[in-house]
Short mmCIF file of C-alpha atoms in Angstrom, two decimals:
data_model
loop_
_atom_site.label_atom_id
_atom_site.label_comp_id
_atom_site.label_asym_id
_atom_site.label_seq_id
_atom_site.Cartn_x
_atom_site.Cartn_y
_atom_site.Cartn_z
CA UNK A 1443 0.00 0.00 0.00
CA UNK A 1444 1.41 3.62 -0.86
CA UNK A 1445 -1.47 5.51 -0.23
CA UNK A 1446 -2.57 6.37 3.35
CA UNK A 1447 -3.64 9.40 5.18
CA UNK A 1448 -1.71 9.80 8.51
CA UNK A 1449 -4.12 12.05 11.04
CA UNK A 1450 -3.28 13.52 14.33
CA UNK A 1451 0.18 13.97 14.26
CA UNK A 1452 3.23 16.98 14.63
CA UNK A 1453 4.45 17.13 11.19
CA UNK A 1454 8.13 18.34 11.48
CA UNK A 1455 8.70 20.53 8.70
CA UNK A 1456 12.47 20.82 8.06
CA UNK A 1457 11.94 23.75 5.10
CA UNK A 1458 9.70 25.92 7.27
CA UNK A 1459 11.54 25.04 10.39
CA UNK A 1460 8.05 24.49 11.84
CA UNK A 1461 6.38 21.86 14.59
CA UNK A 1462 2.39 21.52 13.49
CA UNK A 1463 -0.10 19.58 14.24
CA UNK A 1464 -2.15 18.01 11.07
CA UNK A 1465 -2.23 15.67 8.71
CA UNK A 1466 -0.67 14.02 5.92
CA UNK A 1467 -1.94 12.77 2.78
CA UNK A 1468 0.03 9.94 0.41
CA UNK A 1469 -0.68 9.18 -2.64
CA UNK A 1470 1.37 6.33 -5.04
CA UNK A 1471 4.33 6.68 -3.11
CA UNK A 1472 4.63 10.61 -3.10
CA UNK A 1473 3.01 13.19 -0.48
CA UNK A 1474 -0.49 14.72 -1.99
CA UNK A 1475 -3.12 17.15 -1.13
CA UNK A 1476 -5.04 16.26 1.56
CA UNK A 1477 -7.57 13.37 0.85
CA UNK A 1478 -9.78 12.42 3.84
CA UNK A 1479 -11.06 9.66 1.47
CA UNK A 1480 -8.05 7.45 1.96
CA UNK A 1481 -7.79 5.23 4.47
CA UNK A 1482 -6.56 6.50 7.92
CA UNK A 1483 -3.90 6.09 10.14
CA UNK A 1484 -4.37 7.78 13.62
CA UNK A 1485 -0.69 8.95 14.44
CA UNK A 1486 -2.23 9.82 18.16
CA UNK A 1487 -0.25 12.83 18.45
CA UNK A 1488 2.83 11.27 17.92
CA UNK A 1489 5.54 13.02 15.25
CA UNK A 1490 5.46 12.59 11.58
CA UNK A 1491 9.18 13.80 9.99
CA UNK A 1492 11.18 13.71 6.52
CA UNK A 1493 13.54 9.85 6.80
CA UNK A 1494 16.71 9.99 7.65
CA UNK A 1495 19.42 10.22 4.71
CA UNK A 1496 22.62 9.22 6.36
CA UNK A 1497 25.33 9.59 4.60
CA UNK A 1498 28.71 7.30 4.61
CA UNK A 1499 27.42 4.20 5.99
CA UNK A 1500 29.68 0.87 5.62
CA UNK A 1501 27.54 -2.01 4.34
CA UNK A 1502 30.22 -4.99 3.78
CA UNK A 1503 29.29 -6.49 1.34
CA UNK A 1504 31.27 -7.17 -1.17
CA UNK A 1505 34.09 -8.92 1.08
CA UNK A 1506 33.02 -9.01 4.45
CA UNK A 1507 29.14 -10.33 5.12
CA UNK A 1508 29.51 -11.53 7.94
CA UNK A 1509 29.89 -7.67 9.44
CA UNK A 1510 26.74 -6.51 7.63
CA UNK A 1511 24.67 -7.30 4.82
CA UNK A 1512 22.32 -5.44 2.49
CA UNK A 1513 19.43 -6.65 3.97
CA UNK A 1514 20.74 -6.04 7.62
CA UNK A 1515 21.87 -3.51 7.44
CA UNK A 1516 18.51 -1.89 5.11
CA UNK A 1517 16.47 -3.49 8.51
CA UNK A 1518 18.26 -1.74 11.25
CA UNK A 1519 18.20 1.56 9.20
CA UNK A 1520 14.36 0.74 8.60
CA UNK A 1521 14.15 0.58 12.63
CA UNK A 1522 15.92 3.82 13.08
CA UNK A 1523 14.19 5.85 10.73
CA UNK A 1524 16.82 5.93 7.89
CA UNK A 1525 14.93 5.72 4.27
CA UNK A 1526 17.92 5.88 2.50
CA UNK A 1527 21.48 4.34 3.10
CA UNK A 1528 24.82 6.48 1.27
CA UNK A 1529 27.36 3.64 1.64
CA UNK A 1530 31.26 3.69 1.63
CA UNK A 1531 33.27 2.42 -0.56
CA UNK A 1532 35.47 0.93 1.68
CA UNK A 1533 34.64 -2.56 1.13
CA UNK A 1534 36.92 -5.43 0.17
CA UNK A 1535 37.65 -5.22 -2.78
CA UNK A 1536 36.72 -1.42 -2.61
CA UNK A 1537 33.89 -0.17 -5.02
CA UNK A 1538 36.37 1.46 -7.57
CA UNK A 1539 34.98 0.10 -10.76
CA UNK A 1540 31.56 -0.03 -12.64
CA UNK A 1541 31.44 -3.99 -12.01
CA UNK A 1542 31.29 -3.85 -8.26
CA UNK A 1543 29.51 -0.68 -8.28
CA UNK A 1544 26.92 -2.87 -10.25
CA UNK A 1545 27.18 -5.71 -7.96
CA UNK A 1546 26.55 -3.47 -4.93
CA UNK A 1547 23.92 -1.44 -6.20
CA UNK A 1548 22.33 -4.94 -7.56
CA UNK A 1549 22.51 -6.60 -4.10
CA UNK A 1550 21.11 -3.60 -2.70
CA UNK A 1551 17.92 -3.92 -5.14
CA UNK A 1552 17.69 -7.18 -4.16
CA UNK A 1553 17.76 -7.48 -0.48
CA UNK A 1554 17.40 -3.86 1.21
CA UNK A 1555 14.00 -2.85 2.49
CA UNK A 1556 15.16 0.94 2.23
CA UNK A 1557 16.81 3.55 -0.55
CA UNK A 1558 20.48 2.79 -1.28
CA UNK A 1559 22.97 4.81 -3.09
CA UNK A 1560 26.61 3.88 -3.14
CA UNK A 1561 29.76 6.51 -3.14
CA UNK A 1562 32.49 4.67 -5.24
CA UNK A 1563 35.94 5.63 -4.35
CA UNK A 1564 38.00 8.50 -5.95
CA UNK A 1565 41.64 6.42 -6.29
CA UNK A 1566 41.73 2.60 -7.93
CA UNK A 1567 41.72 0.46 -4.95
CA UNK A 1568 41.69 3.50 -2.44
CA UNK A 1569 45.49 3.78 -2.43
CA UNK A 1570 45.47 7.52 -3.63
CA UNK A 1571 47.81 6.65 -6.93
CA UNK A 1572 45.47 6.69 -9.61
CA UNK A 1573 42.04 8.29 -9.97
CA UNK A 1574 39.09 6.12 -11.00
CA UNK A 1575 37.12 6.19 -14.09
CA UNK A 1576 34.50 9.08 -12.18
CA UNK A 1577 32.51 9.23 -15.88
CA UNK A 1578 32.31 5.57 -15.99
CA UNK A 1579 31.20 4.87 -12.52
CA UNK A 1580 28.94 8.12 -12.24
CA UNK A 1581 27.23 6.58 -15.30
CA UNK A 1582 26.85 3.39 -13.71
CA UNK A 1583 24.87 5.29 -10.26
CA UNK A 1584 27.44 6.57 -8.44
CA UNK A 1585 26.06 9.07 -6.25
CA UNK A 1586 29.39 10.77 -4.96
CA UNK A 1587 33.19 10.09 -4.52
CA UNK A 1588 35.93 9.23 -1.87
CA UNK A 1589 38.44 7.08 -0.60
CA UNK A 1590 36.80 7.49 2.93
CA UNK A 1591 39.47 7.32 5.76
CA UNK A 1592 42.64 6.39 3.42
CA UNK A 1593 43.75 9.83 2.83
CA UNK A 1594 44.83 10.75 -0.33
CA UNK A 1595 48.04 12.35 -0.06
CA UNK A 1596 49.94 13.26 -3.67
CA UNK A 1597 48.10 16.42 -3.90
CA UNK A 1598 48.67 16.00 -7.91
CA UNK A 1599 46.43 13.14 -7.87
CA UNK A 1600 43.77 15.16 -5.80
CA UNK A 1601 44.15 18.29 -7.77
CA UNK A 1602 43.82 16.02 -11.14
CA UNK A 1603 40.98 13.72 -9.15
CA UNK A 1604 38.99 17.09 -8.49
CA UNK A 1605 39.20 18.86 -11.31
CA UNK A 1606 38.02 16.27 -13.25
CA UNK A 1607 34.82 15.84 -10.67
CA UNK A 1608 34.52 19.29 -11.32
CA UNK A 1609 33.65 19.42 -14.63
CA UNK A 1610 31.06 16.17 -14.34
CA UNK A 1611 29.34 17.45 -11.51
CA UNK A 1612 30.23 15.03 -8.86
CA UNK A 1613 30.49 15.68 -5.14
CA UNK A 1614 33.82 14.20 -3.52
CA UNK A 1615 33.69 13.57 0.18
CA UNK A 1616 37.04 14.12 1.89
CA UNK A 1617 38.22 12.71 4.99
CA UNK A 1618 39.73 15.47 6.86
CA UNK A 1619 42.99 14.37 8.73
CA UNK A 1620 46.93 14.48 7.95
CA UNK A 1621 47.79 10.59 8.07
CA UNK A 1622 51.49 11.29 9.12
CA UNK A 1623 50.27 12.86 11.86
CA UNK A 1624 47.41 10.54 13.55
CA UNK A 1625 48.89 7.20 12.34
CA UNK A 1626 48.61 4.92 14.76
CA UNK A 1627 46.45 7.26 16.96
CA UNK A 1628 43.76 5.57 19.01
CA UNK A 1629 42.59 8.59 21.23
CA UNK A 1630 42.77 12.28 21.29
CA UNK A 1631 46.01 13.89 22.99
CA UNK A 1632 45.65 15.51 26.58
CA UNK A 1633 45.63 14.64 29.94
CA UNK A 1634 43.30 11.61 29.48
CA UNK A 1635 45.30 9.85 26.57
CA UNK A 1636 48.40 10.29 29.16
CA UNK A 1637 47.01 8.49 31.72
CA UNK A 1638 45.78 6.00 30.31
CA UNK A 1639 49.04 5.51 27.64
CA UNK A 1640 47.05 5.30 24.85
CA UNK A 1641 48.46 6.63 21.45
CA UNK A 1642 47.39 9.90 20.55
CA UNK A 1643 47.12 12.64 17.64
CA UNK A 1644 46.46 16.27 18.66
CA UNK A 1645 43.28 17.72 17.01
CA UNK A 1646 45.53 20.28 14.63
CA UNK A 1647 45.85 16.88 12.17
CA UNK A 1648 41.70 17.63 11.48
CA UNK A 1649 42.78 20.86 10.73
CA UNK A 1650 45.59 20.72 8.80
CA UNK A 1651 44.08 17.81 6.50
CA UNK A 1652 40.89 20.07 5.90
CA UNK A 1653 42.65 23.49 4.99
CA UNK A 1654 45.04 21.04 2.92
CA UNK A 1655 41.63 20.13 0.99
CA UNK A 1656 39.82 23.45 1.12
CA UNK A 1657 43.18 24.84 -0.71
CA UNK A 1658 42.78 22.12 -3.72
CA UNK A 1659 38.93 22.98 -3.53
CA UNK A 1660 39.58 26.51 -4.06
CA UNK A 1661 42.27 25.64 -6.78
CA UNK A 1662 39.88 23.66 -8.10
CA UNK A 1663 36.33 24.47 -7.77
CA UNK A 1664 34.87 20.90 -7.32
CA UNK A 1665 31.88 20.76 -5.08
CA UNK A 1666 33.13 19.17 -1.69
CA UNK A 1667 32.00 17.80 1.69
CA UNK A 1668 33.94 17.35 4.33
CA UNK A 1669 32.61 13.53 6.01
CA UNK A 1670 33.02 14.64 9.61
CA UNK A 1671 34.25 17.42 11.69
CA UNK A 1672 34.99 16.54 15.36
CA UNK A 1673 36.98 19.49 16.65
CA UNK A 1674 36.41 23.10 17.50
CA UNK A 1675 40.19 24.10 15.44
CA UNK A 1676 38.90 22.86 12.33
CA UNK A 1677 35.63 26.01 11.73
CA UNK A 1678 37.39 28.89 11.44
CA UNK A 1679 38.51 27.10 7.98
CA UNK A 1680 35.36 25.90 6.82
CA UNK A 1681 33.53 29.38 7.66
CA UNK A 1682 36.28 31.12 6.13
CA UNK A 1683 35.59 28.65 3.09
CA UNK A 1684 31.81 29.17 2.88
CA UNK A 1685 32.19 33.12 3.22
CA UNK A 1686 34.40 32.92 -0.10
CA UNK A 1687 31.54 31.25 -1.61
CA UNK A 1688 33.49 27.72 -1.77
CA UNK A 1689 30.90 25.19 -2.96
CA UNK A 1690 31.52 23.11 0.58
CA UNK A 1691 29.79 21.49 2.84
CA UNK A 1692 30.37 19.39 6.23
CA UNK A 1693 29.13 16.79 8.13
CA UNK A 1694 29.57 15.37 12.03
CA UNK A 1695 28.98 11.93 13.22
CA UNK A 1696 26.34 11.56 15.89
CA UNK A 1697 29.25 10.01 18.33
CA UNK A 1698 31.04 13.23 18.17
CA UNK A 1699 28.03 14.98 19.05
CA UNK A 1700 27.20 13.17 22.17
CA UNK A 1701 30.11 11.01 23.55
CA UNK A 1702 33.68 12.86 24.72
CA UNK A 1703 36.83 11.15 24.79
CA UNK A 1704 36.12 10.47 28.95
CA UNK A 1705 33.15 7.74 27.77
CA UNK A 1706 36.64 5.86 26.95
CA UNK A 1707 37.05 5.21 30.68
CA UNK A 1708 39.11 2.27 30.86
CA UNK A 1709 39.99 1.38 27.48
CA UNK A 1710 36.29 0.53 26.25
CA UNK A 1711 37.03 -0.62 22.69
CA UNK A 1712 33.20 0.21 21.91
CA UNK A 1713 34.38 4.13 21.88
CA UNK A 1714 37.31 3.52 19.73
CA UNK A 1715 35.72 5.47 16.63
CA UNK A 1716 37.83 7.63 13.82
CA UNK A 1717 38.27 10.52 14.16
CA UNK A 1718 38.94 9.50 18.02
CA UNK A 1719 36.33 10.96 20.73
CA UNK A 1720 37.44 14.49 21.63
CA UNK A 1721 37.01 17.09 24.68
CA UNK A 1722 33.58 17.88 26.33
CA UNK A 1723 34.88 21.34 24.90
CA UNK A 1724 34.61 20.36 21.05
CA UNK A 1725 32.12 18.32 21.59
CA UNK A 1726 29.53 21.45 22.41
CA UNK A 1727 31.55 23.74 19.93
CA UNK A 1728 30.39 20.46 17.36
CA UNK A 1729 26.43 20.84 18.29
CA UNK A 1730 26.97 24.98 18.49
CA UNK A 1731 28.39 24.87 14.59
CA UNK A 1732 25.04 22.67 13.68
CA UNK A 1733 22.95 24.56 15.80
CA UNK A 1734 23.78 27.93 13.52
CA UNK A 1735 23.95 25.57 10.16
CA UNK A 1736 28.01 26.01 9.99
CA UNK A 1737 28.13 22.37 10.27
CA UNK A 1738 25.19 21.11 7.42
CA UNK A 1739 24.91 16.92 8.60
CA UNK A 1740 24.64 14.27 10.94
CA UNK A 1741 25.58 10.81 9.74
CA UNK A 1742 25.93 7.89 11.54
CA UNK A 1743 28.84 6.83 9.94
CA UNK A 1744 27.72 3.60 10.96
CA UNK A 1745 30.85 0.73 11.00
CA UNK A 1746 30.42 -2.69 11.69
CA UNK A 1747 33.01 -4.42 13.34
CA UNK A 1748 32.60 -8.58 14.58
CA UNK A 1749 33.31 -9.24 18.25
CA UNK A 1750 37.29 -10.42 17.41
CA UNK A 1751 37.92 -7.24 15.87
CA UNK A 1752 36.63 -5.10 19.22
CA UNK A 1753 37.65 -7.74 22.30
CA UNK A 1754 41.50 -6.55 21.60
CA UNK A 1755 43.59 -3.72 23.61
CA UNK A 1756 42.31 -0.57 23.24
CA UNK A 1757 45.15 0.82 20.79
CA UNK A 1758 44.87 -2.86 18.54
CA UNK A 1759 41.04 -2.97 18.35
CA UNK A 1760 39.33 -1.83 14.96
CA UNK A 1761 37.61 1.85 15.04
CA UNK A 1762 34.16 2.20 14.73
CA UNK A 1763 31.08 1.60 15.76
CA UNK A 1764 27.09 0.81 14.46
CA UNK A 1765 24.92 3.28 14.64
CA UNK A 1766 21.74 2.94 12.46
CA UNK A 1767 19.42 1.87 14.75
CA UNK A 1768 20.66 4.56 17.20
CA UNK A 1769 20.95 7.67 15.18
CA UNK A 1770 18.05 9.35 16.11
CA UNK A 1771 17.39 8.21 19.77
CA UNK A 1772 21.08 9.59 20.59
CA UNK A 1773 20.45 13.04 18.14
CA UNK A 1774 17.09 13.25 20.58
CA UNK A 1775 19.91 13.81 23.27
CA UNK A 1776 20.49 17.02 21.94
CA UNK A 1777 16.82 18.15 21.15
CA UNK A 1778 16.20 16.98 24.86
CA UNK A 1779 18.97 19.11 26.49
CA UNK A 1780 17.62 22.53 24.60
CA UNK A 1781 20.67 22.44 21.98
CA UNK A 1782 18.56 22.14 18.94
CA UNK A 1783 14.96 22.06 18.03
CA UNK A 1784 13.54 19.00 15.75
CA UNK A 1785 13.46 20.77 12.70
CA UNK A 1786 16.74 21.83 13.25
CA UNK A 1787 17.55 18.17 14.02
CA UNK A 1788 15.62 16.61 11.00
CA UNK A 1789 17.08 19.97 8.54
CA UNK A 1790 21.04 18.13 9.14
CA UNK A 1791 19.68 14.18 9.09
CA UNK A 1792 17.41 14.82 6.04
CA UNK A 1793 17.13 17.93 4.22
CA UNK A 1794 20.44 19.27 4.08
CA UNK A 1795 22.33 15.49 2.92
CA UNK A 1796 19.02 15.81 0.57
CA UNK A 1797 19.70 18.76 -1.24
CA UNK A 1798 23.95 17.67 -1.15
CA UNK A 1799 23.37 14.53 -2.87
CA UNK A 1800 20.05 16.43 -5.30
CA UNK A 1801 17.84 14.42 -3.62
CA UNK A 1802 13.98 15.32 -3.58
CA UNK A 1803 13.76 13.51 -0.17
CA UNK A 1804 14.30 15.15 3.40
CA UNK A 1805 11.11 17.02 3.15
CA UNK A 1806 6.99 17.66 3.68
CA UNK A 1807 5.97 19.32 0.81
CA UNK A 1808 3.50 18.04 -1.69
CA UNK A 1809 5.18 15.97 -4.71
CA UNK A 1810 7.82 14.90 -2.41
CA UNK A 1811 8.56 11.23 -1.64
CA UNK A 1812 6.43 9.50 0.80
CA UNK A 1813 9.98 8.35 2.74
CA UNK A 1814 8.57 9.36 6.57
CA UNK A 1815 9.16 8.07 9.97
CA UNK A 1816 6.68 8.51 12.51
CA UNK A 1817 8.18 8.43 16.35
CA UNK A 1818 7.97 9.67 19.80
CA UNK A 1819 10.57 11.42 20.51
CA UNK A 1820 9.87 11.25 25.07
CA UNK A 1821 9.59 7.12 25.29
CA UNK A 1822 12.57 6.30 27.14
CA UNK A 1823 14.30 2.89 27.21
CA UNK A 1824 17.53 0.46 27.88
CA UNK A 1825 19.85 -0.03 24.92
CA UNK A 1826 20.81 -3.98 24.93
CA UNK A 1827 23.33 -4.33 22.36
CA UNK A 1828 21.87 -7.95 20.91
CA UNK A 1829 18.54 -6.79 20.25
CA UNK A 1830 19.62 -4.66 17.64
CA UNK A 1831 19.35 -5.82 14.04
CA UNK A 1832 22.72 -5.25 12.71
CA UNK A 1833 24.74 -8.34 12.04
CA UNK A 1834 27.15 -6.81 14.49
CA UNK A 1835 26.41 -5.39 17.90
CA UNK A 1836 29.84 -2.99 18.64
CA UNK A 1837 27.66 0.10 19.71
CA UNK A 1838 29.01 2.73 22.57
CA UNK A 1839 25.36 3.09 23.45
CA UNK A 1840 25.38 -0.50 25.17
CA UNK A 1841 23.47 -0.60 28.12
CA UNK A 1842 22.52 3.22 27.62
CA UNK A 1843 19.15 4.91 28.58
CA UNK A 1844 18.45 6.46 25.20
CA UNK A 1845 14.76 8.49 24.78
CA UNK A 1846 13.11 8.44 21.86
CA UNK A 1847 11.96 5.48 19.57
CA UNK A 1848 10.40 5.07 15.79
CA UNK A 1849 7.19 4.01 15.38
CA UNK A 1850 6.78 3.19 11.47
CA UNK A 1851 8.97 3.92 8.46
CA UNK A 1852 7.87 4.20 5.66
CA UNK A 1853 9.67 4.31 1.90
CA UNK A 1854 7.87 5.51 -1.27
CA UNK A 1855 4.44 5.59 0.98
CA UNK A 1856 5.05 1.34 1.89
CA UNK A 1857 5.75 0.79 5.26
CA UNK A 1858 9.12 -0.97 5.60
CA UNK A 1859 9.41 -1.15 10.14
CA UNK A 1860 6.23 -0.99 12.70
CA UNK A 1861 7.26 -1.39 16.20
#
């Protein structure tokens, strides 16, 4: 069914930055006029919103299943209110040609309950010597481009890399960081980091690897988003950027919005995510820049690690963590503490990736596409790590009280999750 009328509820308006209460029509998949002929779904007050588009999600497959699949990972997203997935290209073997861009986007037809669009990877095998064939693999559905957290350091290639994005039209994500500088880092530097002798990197290697990219950018023109900010030293850039009229954009994971590098405590592998937690201090100068739209997303950048790969010492564990099914409970942290207001909330997890990636998702307004979640945002409740859907369980939010919980999702008007 892809036509419904959803009554009684707070429609979150992320355009009009507006909380009203009404109703909402649907119509073959898309939103409509409203028709109190269809049938009716009583949303009892409850909040209707644009779907999450979360950008820079790992789904392993090809290479590495038995992390995530297609269809788990399109279930836990449907659970969490994310209608469309933007996965990495960090897979093994990365997605650097039109063949596994076509197997991807193939298994994602197949088995995932939500939208899926995959970035392919700027350099052949992500190892920053060679671009990829961009025409060939935008062709083939390639929504945007980067080699994710492998750094691509010959600024030739970059320069050569962008300009050539620049005149097809395609966004490249960048990974801001200077690899000499954080390899080998598992926490931020400072007092903490001391104590507990973990390898470190100071914050000035996020902001010398994203004036290093803003430079090419401006050299180059190519439109540009920086994947996630996690420090307070890295905005003067990116506002000086923006003011020059630099087609750029930036995004912040949801960890880095609500966990600080102190949630480490002793050496909880969980917390080991990349860019590595920072200060309490950036943390709030993080929700200030996406409280006054300097920062433009939240993404999940949800990153499935097994249970070998995470029951290691702190500094030899894999980074990363899963966070589909808990991106919008923990971004409720911040709506709950007065830092931003839900249209604010829903502008950086579905309008703004929308209108990056020329989307016609992330909003309310008539025409659009039925992709909606409907939640209550005050239902509080226990994280337990197994119970979420995600092939693997290595969240930070284990054991958590989290507040706020989705009630239905629905993609193209069908209903894809009902709790």
């Amino acid at each position: 069914m892809t036509s419904l009328r959803i009554t009684n509820v707070n429609l979150v308006d992320p355009e009009s930055q507006t909380v009203e209460l009404g109703n909402l029509s649907i119509k073959n998949g898309y939103i409509s006029a409203d028709d109190p002929s269809l049938l009716s779904l009583d949303g009892q007050g409850k909040y209707l919103a644009p779907g999450i588009v979360d950008i820079g999600a790992k789904v392993c497959e090809p290479g590495e299943r038995h992390k995530e699949s297609f269809r788990s990972a399109g279930l836990s997203a449907a659970a969490g209110g994310v209608t469309t997935l933007i996965t990495r290209p960090d897979t093994d073997p990365a997605i650097d040609s039109p063949e596994t861009l076509e197997f991807a986007n193939r298994r994602a037809r197949a088995t995932c309950v939500v939208r899926s669009y995959q970035i392919a990877a700027l350099t052949k095998g992500r190892l920053g010597k060679e671009m990829t064939e961009i025409g060939f693999l935008q062709d083939a559905g390639a929504i945007a481009f980067s080699d994710c957290d492998a750094v691509v350091t010959n600024t030739k290639v970059l320069s050569r890399a962008l300009i050539y994005a620049r005149q097809l039209g395609a966004l490249v994500i960048g990974h801001p960081q200077d690899p000499g500088l954080s390899q080998g880092a598992a926490a931020t530097s400072g007092k903490f980091a001391t104590l507990r002798a973990i390898p470190a990197v100071s914050p000035m290697a996020e902001r010398l690897g994203l004036e290093r990219d803003l430079a090419i950018v401006e050299m180059t023109g190519a439109k540009y988003h920086a994947d996630q900010l996690s420090t307070a030293l890295a905005l003067p850039a990116l506002e000086r950027a923006k003011q020059q009229g630099l087609d750029v954009t930036a995004g912040v994971s949801i960890h880095h919005l609500t966990l600080n590098e102190l949630d480490v405590a002793d050496y909880r592998s969980f917390f080991k995510v990349k860019p590595p937690l920072r200060s309490e201090e950036d943390r709030l100068a993080m929700v200030s820049a996406l409280a006054s739209g300097l920062i433009d997303i939240i993404s999940s950048m949800h990153t499935p690690q097994d249970e070998e790969s995470k029951r290691l010492p702190y500094e030899q564990a894999a980074s990363g963590a899963v966070a589909l099914e808990t991106l919008l409970p923990a971004a409720l942290r911040l709506f709950h503490a007065g830092h931003l207001s839900l249209p604010q909330l829903f502008r950086a997890l579905s309008l703004n990736p929308s209108r990056r990636l020329g989307l016609d998702s992330g909003r309310l307004s008539l025409g659009a596409p039925a992709d909606l979640i409907l939640f209550d945002p005050d239902v509080p409740f226990a994280l337990d790590r197994f119970s979420l859907r995600s092939k693997s369980k290595n969240t930070p939010f284990d054991g958590q009280r989290l507040q706020g919980r989705v009630l239905a999702t629905f993609v193209g008007g069908k209903e894809v999750y009902t709790r």
